[in-house]
mmCIF file of C-alpha atoms and ligand atoms in Angstrom:
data_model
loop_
_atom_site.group_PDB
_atom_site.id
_atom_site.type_symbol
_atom_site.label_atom_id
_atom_site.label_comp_id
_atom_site.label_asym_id
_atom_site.label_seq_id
_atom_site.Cartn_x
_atom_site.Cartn_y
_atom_site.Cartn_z
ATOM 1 C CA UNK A 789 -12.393 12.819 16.634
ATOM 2 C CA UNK A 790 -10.177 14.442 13.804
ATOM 3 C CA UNK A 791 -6.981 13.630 16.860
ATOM 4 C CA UNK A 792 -7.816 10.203 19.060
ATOM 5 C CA UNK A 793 -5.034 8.491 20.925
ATOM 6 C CA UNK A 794 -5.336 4.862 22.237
ATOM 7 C CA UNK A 795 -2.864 3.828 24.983
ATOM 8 C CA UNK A 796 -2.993 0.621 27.098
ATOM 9 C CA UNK A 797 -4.750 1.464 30.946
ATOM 10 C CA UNK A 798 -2.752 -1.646 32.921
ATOM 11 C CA UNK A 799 0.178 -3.306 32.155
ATOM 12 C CA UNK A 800 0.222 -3.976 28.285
ATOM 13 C CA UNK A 801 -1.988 -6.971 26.471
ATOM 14 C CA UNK A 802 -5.121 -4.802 26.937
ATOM 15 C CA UNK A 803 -6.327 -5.677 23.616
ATOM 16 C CA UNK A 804 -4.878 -2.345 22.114
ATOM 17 C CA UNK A 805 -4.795 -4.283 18.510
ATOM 18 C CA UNK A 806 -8.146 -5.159 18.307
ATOM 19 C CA UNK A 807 -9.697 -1.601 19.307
ATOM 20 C CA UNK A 808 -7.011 0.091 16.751
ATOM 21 C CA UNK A 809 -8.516 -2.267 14.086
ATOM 22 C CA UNK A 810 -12.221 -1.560 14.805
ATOM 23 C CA UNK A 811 -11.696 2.136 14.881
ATOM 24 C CA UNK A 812 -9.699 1.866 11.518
ATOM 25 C CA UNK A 813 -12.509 -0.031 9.650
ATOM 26 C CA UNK A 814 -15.806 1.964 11.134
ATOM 27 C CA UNK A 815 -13.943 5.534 11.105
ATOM 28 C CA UNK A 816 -11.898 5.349 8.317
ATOM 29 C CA UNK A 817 -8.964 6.962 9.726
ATOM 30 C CA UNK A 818 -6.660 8.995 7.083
ATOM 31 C CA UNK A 819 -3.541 8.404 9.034
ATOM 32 C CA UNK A 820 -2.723 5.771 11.503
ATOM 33 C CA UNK A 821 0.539 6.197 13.374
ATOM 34 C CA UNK A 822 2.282 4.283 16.057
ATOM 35 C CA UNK A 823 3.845 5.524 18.930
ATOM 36 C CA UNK A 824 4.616 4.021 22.101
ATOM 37 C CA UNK A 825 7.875 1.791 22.249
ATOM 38 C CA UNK A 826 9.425 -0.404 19.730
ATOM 39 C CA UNK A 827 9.188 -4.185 18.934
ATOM 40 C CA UNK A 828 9.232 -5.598 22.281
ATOM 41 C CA UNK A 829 5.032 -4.303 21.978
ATOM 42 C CA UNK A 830 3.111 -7.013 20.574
ATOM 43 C CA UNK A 831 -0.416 -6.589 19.205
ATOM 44 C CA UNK A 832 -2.963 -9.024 17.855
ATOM 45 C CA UNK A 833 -5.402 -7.972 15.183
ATOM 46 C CA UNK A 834 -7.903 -10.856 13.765
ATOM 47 C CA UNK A 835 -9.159 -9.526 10.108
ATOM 48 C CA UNK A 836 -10.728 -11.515 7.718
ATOM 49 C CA UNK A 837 -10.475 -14.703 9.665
ATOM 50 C CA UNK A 838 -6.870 -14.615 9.724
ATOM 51 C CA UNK A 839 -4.574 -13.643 12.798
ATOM 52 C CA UNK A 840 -1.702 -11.025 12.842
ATOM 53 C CA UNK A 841 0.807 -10.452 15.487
ATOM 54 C CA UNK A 842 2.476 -6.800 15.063
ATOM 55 C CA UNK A 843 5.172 -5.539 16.535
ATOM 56 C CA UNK A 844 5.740 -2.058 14.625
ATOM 57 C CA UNK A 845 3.082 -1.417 12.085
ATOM 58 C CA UNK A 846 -0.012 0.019 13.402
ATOM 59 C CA UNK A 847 -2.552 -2.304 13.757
ATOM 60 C CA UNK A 848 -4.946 0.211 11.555
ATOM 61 C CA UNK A 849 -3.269 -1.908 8.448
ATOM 62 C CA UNK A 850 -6.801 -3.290 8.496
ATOM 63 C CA UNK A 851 -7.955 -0.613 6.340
ATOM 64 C CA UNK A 852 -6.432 -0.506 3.192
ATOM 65 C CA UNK A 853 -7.244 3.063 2.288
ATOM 66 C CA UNK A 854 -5.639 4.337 5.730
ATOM 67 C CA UNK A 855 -1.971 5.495 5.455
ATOM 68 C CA UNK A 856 0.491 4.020 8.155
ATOM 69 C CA UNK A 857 3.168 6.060 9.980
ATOM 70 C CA UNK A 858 5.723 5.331 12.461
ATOM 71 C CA UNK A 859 6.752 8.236 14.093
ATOM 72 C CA UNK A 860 10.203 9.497 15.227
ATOM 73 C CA UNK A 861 9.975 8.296 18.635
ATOM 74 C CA UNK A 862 9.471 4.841 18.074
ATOM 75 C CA UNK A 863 12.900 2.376 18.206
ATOM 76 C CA UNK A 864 12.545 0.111 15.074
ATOM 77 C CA UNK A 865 13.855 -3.451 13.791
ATOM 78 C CA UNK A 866 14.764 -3.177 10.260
ATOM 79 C CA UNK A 867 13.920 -6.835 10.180
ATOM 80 C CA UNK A 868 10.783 -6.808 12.267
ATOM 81 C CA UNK A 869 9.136 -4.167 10.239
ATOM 82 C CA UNK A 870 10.184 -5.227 6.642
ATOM 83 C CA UNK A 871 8.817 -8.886 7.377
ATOM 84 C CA UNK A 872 5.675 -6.701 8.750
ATOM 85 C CA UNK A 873 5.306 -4.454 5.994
ATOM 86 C CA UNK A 874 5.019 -7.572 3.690
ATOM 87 C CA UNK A 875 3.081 -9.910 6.009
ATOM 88 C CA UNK A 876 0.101 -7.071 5.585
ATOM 89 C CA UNK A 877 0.888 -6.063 2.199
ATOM 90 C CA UNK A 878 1.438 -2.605 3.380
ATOM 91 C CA UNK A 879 4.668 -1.209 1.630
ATOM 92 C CA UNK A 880 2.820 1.237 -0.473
ATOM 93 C CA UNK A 881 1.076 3.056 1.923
ATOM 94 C CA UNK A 882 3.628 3.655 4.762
ATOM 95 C CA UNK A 883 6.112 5.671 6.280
ATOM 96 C CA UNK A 884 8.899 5.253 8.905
ATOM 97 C CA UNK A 885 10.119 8.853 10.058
ATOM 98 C CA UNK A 886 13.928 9.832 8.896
ATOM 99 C CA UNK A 887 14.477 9.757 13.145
ATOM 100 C CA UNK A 888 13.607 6.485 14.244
ATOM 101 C CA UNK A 889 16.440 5.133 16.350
ATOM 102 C CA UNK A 890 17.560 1.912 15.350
ATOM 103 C CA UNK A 891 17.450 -1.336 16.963
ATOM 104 C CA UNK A 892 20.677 -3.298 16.307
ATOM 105 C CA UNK A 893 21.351 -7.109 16.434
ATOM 106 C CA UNK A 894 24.058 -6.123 19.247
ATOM 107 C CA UNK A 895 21.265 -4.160 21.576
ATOM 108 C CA UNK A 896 19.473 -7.892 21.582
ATOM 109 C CA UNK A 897 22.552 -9.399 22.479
ATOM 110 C CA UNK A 898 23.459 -6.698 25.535
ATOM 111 C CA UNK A 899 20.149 -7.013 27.023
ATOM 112 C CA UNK A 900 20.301 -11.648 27.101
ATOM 113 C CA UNK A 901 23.640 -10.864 28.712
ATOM 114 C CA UNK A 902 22.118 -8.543 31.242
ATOM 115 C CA UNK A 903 20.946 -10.560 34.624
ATOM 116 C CA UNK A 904 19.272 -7.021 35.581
ATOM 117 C CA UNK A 905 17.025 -6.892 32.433
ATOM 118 C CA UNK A 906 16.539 -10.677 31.696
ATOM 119 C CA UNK A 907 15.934 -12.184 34.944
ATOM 120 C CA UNK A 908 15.251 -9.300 37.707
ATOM 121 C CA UNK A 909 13.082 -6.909 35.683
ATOM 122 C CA UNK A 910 11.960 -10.122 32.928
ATOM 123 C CA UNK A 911 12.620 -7.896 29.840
ATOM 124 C CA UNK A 912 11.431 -9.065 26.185
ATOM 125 C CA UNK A 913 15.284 -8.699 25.166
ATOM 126 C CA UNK A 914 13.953 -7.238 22.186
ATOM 127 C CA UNK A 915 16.859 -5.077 22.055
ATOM 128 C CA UNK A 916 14.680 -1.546 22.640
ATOM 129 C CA UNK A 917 15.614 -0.703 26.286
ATOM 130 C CA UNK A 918 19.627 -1.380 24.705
ATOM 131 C CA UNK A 919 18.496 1.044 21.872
ATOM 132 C CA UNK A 920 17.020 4.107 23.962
ATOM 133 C CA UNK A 921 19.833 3.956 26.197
ATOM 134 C CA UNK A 922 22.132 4.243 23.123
ATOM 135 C CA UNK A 923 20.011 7.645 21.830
ATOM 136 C CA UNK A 924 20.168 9.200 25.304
ATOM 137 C CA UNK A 925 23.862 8.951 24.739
ATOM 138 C CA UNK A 926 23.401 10.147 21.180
ATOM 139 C CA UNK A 927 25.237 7.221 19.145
ATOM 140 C CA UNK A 928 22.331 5.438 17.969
ATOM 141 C CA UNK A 929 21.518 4.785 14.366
ATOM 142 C CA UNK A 930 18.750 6.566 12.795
ATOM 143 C CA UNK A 931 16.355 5.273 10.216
ATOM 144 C CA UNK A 932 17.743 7.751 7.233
ATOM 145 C CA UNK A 933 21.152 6.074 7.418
ATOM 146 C CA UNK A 934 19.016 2.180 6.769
ATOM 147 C CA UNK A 935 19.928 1.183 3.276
ATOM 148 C CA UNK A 936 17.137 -1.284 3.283
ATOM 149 C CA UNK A 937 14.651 1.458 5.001
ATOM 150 C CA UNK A 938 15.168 4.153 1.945
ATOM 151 C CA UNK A 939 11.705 3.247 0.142
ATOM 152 C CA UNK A 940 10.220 4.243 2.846
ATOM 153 C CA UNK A 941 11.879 6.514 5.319
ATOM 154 C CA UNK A 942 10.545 10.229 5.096
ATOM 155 C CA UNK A 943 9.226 13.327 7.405
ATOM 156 C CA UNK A 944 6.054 11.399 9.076
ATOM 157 C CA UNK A 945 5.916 14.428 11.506
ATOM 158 C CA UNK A 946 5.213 16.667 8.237
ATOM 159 C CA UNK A 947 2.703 14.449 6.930
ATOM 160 C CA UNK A 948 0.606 14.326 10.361
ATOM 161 C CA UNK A 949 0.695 18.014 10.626
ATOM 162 C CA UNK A 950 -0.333 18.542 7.456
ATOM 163 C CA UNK A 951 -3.553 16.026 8.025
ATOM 164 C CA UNK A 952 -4.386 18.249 11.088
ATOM 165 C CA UNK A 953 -4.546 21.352 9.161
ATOM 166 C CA UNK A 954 -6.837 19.597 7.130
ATOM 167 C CA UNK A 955 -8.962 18.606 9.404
ATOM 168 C CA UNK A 956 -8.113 15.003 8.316
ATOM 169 C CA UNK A 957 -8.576 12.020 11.057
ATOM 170 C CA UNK A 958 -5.443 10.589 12.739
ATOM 171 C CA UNK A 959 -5.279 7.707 14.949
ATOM 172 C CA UNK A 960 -1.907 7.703 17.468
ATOM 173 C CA UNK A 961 -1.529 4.108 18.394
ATOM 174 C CA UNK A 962 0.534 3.492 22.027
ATOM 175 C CA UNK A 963 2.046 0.375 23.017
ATOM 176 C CA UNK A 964 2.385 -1.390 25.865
ATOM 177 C CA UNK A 965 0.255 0.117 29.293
ATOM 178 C CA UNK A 966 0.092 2.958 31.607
ATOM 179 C CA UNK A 967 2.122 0.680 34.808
ATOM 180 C CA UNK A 968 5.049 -0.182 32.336
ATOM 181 C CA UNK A 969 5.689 3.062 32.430
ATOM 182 C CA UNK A 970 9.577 4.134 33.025
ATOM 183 C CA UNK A 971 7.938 7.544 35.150
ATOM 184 C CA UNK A 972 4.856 6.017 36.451
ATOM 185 C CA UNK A 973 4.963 2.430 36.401
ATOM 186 C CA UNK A 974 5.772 -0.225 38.964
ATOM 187 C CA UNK A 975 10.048 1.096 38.530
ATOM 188 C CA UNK A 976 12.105 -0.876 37.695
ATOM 189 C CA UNK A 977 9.724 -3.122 36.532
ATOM 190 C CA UNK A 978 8.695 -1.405 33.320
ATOM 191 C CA UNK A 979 9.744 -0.892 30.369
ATOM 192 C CA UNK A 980 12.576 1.518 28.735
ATOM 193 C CA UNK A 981 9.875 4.877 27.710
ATOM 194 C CA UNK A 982 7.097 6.413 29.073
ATOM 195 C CA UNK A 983 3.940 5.016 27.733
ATOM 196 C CA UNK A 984 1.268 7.132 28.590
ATOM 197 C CA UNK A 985 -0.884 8.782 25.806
ATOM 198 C CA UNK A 986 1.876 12.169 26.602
ATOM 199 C CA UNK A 987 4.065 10.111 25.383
ATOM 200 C CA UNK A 988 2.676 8.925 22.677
ATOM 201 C CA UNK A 989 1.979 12.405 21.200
ATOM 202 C CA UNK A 990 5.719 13.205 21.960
ATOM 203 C CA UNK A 991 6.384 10.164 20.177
ATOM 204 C CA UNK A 992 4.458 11.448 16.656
ATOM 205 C CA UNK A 993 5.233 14.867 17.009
ATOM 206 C CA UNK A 994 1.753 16.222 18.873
ATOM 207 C CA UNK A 995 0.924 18.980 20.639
ATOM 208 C CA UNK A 996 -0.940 18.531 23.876
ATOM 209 C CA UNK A 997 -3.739 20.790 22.188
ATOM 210 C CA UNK A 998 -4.193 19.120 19.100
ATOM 211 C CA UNK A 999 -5.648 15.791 20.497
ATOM 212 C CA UNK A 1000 -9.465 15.550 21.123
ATOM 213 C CA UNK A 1001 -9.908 12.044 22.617
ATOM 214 C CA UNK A 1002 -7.843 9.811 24.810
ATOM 215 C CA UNK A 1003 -9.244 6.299 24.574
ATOM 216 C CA UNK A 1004 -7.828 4.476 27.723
ATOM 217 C CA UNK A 1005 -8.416 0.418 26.882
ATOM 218 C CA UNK A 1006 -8.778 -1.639 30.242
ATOM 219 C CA UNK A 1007 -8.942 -5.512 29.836
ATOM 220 C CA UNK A 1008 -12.086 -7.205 32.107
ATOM 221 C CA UNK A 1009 -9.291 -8.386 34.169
ATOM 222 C CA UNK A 1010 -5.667 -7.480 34.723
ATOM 223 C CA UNK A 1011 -2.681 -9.615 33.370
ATOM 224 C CA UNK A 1012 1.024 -8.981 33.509
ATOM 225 C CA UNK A 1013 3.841 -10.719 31.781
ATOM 226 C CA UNK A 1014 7.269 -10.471 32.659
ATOM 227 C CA UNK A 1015 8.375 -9.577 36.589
ATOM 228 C CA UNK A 1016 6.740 -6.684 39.255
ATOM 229 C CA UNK A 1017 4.211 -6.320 41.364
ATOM 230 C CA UNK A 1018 0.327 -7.461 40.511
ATOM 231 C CA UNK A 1019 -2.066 -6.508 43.079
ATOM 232 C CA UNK A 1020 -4.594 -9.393 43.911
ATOM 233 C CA UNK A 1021 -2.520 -11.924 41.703
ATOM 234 C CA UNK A 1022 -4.413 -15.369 41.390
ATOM 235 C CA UNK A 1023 -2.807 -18.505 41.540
ATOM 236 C CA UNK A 1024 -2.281 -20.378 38.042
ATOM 237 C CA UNK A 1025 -5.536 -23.061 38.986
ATOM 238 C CA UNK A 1026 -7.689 -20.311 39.365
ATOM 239 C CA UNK A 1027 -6.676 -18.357 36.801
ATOM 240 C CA UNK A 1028 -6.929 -21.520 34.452
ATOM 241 C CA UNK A 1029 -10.339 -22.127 35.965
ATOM 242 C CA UNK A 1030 -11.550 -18.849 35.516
ATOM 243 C CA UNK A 1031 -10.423 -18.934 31.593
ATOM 244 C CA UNK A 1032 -8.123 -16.106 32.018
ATOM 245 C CA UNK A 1033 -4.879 -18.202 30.815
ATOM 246 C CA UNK A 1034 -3.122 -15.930 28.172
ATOM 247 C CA UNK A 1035 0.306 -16.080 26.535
ATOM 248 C CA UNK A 1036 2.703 -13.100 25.576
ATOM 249 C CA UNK A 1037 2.309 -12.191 21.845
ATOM 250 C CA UNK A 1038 6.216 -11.446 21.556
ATOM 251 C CA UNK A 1039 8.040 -14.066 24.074
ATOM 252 C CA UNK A 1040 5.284 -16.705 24.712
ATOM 253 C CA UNK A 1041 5.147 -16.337 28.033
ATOM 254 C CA UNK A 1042 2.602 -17.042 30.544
ATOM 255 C CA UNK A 1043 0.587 -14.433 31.912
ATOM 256 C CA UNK A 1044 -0.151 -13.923 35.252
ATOM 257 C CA UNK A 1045 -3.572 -12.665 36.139
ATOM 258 C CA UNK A 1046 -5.738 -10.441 38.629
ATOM 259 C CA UNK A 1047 -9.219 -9.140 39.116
ATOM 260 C CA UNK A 1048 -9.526 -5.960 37.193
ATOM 261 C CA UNK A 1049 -8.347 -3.247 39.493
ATOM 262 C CA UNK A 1050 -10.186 -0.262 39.709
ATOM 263 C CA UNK A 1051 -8.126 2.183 42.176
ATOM 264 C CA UNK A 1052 -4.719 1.204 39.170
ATOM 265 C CA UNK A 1053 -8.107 2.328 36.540
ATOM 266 C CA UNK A 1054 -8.680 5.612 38.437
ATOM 267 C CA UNK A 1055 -4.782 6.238 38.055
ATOM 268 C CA UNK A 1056 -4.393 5.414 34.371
ATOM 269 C CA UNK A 1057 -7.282 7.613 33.463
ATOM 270 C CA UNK A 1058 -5.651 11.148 35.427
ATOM 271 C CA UNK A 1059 -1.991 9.830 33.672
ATOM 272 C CA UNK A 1060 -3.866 9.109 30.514
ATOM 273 C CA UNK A 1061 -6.279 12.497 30.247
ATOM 274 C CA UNK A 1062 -8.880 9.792 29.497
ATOM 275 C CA UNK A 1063 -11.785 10.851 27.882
ATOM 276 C CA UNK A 1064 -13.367 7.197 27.062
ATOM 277 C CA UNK A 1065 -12.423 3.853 27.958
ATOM 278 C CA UNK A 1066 -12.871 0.510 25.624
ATOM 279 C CA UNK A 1067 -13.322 -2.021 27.986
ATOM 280 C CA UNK A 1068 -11.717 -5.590 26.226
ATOM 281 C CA UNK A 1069 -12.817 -9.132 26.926
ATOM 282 C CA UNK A 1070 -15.700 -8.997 28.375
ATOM 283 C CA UNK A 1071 -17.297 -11.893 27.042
ATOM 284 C CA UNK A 1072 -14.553 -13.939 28.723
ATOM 285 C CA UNK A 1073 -15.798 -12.457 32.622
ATOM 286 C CA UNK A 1074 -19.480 -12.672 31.451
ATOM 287 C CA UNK A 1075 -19.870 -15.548 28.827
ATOM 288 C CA UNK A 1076 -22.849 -14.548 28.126
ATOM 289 C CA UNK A 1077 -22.219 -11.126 26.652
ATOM 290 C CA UNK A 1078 -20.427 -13.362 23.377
ATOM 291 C CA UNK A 1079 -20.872 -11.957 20.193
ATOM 292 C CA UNK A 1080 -22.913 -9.005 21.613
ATOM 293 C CA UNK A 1081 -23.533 -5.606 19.762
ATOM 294 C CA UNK A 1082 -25.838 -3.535 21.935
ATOM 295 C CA UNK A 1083 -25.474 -2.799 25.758
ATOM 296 C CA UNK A 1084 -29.456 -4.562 26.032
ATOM 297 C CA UNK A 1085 -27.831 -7.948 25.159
ATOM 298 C CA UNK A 1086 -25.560 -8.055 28.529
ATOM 299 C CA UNK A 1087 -26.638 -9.447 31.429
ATOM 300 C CA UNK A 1088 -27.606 -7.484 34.917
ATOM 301 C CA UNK A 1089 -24.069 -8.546 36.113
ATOM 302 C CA UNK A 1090 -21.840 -7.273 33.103
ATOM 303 C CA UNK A 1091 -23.512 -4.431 32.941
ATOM 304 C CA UNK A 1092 -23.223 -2.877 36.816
ATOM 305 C CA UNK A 1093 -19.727 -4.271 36.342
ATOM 306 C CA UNK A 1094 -19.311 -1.735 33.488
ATOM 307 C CA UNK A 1095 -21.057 1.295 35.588
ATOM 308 C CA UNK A 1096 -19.406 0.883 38.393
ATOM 309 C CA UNK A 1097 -16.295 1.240 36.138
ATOM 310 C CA UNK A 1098 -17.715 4.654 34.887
ATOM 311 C CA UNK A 1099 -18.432 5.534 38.692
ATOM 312 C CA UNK A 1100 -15.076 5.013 39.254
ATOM 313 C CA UNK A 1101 -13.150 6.623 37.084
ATOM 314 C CA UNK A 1102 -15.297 9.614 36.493
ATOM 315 C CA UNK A 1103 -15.065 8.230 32.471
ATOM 316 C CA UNK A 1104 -17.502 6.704 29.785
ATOM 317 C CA UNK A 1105 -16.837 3.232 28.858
ATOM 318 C CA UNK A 1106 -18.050 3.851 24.593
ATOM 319 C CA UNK A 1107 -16.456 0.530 23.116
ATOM 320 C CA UNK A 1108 -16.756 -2.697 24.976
ATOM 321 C CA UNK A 1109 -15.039 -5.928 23.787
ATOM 322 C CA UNK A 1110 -17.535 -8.823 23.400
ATOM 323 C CA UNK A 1111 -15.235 -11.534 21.180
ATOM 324 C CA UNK A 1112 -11.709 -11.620 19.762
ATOM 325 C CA UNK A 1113 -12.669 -10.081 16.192
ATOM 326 C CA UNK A 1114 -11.996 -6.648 15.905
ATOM 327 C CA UNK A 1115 -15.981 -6.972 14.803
ATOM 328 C CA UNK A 1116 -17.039 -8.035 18.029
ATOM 329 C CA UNK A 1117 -17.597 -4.815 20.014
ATOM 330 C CA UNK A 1118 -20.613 -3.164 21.780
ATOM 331 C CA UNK A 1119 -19.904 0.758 20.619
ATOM 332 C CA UNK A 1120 -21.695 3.111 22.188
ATOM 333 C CA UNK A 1121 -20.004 6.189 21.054
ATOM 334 C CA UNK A 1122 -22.995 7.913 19.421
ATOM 335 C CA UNK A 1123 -25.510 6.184 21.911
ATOM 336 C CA UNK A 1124 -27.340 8.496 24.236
ATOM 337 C CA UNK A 1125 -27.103 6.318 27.016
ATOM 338 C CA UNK A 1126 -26.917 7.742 30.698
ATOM 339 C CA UNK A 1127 -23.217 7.974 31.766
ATOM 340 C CA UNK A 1128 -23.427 7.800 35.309
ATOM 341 C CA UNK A 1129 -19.797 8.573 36.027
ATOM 342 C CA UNK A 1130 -18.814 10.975 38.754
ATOM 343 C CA UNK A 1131 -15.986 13.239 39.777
ATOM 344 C CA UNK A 1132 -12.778 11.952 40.239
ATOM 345 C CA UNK A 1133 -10.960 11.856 43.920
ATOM 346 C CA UNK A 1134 -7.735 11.960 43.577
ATOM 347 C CA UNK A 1135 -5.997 9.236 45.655
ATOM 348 C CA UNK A 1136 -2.144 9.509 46.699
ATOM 349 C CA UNK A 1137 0.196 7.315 46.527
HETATM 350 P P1 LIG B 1853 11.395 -4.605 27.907
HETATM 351 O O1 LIG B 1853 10.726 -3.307 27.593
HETATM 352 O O2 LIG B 1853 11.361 -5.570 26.754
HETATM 353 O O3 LIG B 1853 12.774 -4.424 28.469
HETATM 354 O O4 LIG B 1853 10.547 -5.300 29.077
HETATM 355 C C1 LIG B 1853 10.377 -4.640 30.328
HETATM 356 C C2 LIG B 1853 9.092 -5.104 31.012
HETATM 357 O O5 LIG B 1853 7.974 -4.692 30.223
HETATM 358 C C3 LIG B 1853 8.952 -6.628 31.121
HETATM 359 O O6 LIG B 1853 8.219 -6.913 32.317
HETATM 360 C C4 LIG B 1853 8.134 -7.013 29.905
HETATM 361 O O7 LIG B 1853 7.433 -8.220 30.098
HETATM 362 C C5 LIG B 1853 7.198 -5.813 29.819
HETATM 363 N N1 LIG B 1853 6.723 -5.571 28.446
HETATM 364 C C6 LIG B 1853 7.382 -4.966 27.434
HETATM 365 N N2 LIG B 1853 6.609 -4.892 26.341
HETATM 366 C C7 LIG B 1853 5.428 -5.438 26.672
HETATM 367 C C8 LIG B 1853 4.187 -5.638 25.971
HETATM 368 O O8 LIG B 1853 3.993 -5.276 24.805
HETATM 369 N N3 LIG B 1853 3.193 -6.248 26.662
HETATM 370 C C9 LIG B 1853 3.347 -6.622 27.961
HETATM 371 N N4 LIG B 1853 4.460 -6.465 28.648
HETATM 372 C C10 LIG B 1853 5.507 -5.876 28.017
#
C-alpha cells in the first residue's frame, strides 16, 4: 500500500483514469505521480459530474489534499500541462521535476511529416516519440530551462523519497498499456518508451524494492487505436452492436475492438509483476452488473467471467469497473473472498 503502481494491461484506454481517481478519493494518497510517456497518453476522469481529459497531470487531481508530481521521465508540453494545471485548479499543489525533457512545437511538426510514424505505425503526432529521440541524443530541452515552468519545476524525485521514508502513500500513475510497449509490445507498432510498471518506477525515480503493489487494469474487452496487430479483431457492425464503439481521448479516433484476451492478460501480468488487477467496464459486457458495488450483485455470467480471469493469470481481480464514474466500482480489496487463482505457466512466444 504505502508504494502502488497502476499501468495499463493491453494496449492503452484501459480505463487507467478512472481507477487512479477512485484510489485517490478512498485512499487518500499523499503523493500522486505520473509516469509512463508524455501527452500523446490520454486519460478520462469523471468527478463531480463533470468530465476531464488529461494528458500530463495525474488523474489523482481528484483529491484536493493529494500532491501531484510529474516525474523526470515523463516528456512534457509546456502548453498541455499549463492549460491542465488550470483546467483542475491544481497549480498549488504540483510539481514537474527540473529533468523533464521537453516537447517542442518542432517535434509535432517532424513526426506529421513522417509517413513512418503517421501513417505506417498511426502515431498521435503528439510530438513525444520526436522528443525521446532528441534526449537519447542528448539535445533536448529540460524543464529547468522553461521560463513559463519556473513556479513549478523542482526535485520531484526528492520529494517521493522523502514520502517513502515516511511511510507516506504514493500512487505511480503509467500511461498508455503493456503491448505499446517499445521492448515488449507489438514493435514497431508501439509507442516511443517502455510502459510497463518497470518503467514507470524508472520514470519517478523507484527502486524495484520500494513498490508493494502492481495494479495491472484490463478493460472487459480489448481495444486498440492507431495501427498493429489485434488478435480476434471484430468487424465495426459487431463491435457497434455489441456497444463496444469507443473514440481516442487525444486524436478522436475510432477504436478498433476484440474479445478480451486472456493468453496477452497472462503476459502483461509476468511484464507487469502484477499483484491485482482492476478489471474496467464491465457493466458494458454484462449490463446488468450497472451501478454495482458488491461482487453478490453480478450475475452467474460476469462473475465466472471474472474467475476465470483470476485462473488465468494466477492474480486477484480487487477493483472491478461497474459504470464510468470513478464511484462506480465493485472493490474487493479488503474482502475475504476466495481467490481461486492458480500458478502461472509460462507460455513462449
Ligand atoms: P505515439 O506514441 O503517439 O507515436 O503513437 C504510437 C502508437 O501508440 C500509436 O498506435 C498510437 O495510437 C498508440 N498510442 C499512443 N498513446 C496512446 C494512448 O494513450 N492510448 C492508446 N494508444 C496510444
Amino acid at each position: 500500500m504505502p508504494c502502488t503502481v497502476i499501468v495499463g494491461g493491453f494496449f492503452g484506454d484501459e480505463g487507467k483514469g478512472k481507477i487512479a481517481a477512485y484510489l485517490a478519493m478512498k485512499d487518500k494518497p499523499d503523493l500522486c505521480v505520473r509516469g509512463g510517456n508524455g501527452p500523446n497518453a490520454g486519460h478520462t476522469v469523471i468527478h463531480g459530474g463533470v468530465q476531464y481529459s488529461l494528458r500530463l497531470i495525474p488523474s489523482g487531481f481528484v483529491n484536493r489534499s493529494t500532491r501531484l508530481l510529474i516525474g523526470p521521465g515523463v516528456p512534457v508540453d509546456p502548453t498541455v500541462l499549463l492549460d491542465e494545471l488550470r483546467k483542475t485548479d491544481s497549480e498549488r499543489r504540483f510539481e514537474v521535476d527540473n529533468q523533464c525533457p521537453i516537447v517542442e512545437p518542432r517535434h509535432k511538426e517532424q513526426e506529421s511529416r513522417s509517413d513512418h510514424l503517421s501513417k505506417k505505425v498511426g502515431s498521435t503526432k503528439s510530438g513525444v516519440g520526436a522528443c525521446n529521440a532528441e534526449r537519447a541524443l542528448r539535445m533536448v530541452k529540460l524543464a529547468q530551462q522553461i521560463p513559463s515552468l519556473k513556479p513549478y519545476v523542482g526535485d520531484t524525485v526528492g520529494e517521493i523519497q522523502e514520502a517513502l521514508a515516511q511511510n507516506k502513500y504514493v500512487v505511480i500513475e503509467g500511461t498508455q498499456g503493456t503491448f505499446l510497449s517499445l521492448y515488449h509490445g507489438t514493435y514497431p507498432y508501439v509507442t516511443s518508451k517502455d510502459t510497463t510498471a518497470s518503467a514507470a518506477c524508472a520514470d519517478v525515480g523507484v527502486g524495484p524494492t520500494q513498490v508493494d503493489d502492481v495494479i495491472v487494469i484490463f478493460k472487459a474487452y480489448v481495444t486498440r487505436v492507431g495501427e498493429g496487430p489485434l488478435e480476434g479483431q471484430l468487424d465495426r457492425e459487431e463491435v457497434a452492436r455489441r456497444g463496444w464503439t469507443e473514440f481516442g481521448t487525444v486524436t478522436g479516433r475510432e477504436r478498433r475492438a476484440a474479445p478480451f484476451d486472456f493468453r496477452l492478460a497472462r503476459r502483461a501480468v509476468q511484464l507487469n509483476g502484477a499483484t491485482q488487477i482492476a478489471l474496467t467496464k464491465l457493466d458494458v459486457l454484462f449490463p446488468s452488473a450497472k451501478g454495482a458495488h458488491e461482487l453478490a450483485d453480478l450475475d452467474e455470467k460476469a462473475r465466472t467471467f471474472i474467475s476465470k480471469i483470476e485462473q488465468e493469470t494466477g492474480v486477484p481481480v480487487t477493483l472491478i469497473g461497474t459504470g464510468p464514474a470513478e464511484a462506480d466500482i465493485i472493490d474487493l480489496r479488503n474482502s475475504n473472498k476466495p481467490i481461486k487463482a492458480k500458478p502461472l505457466l509460462v507460455q513462449r512466444r
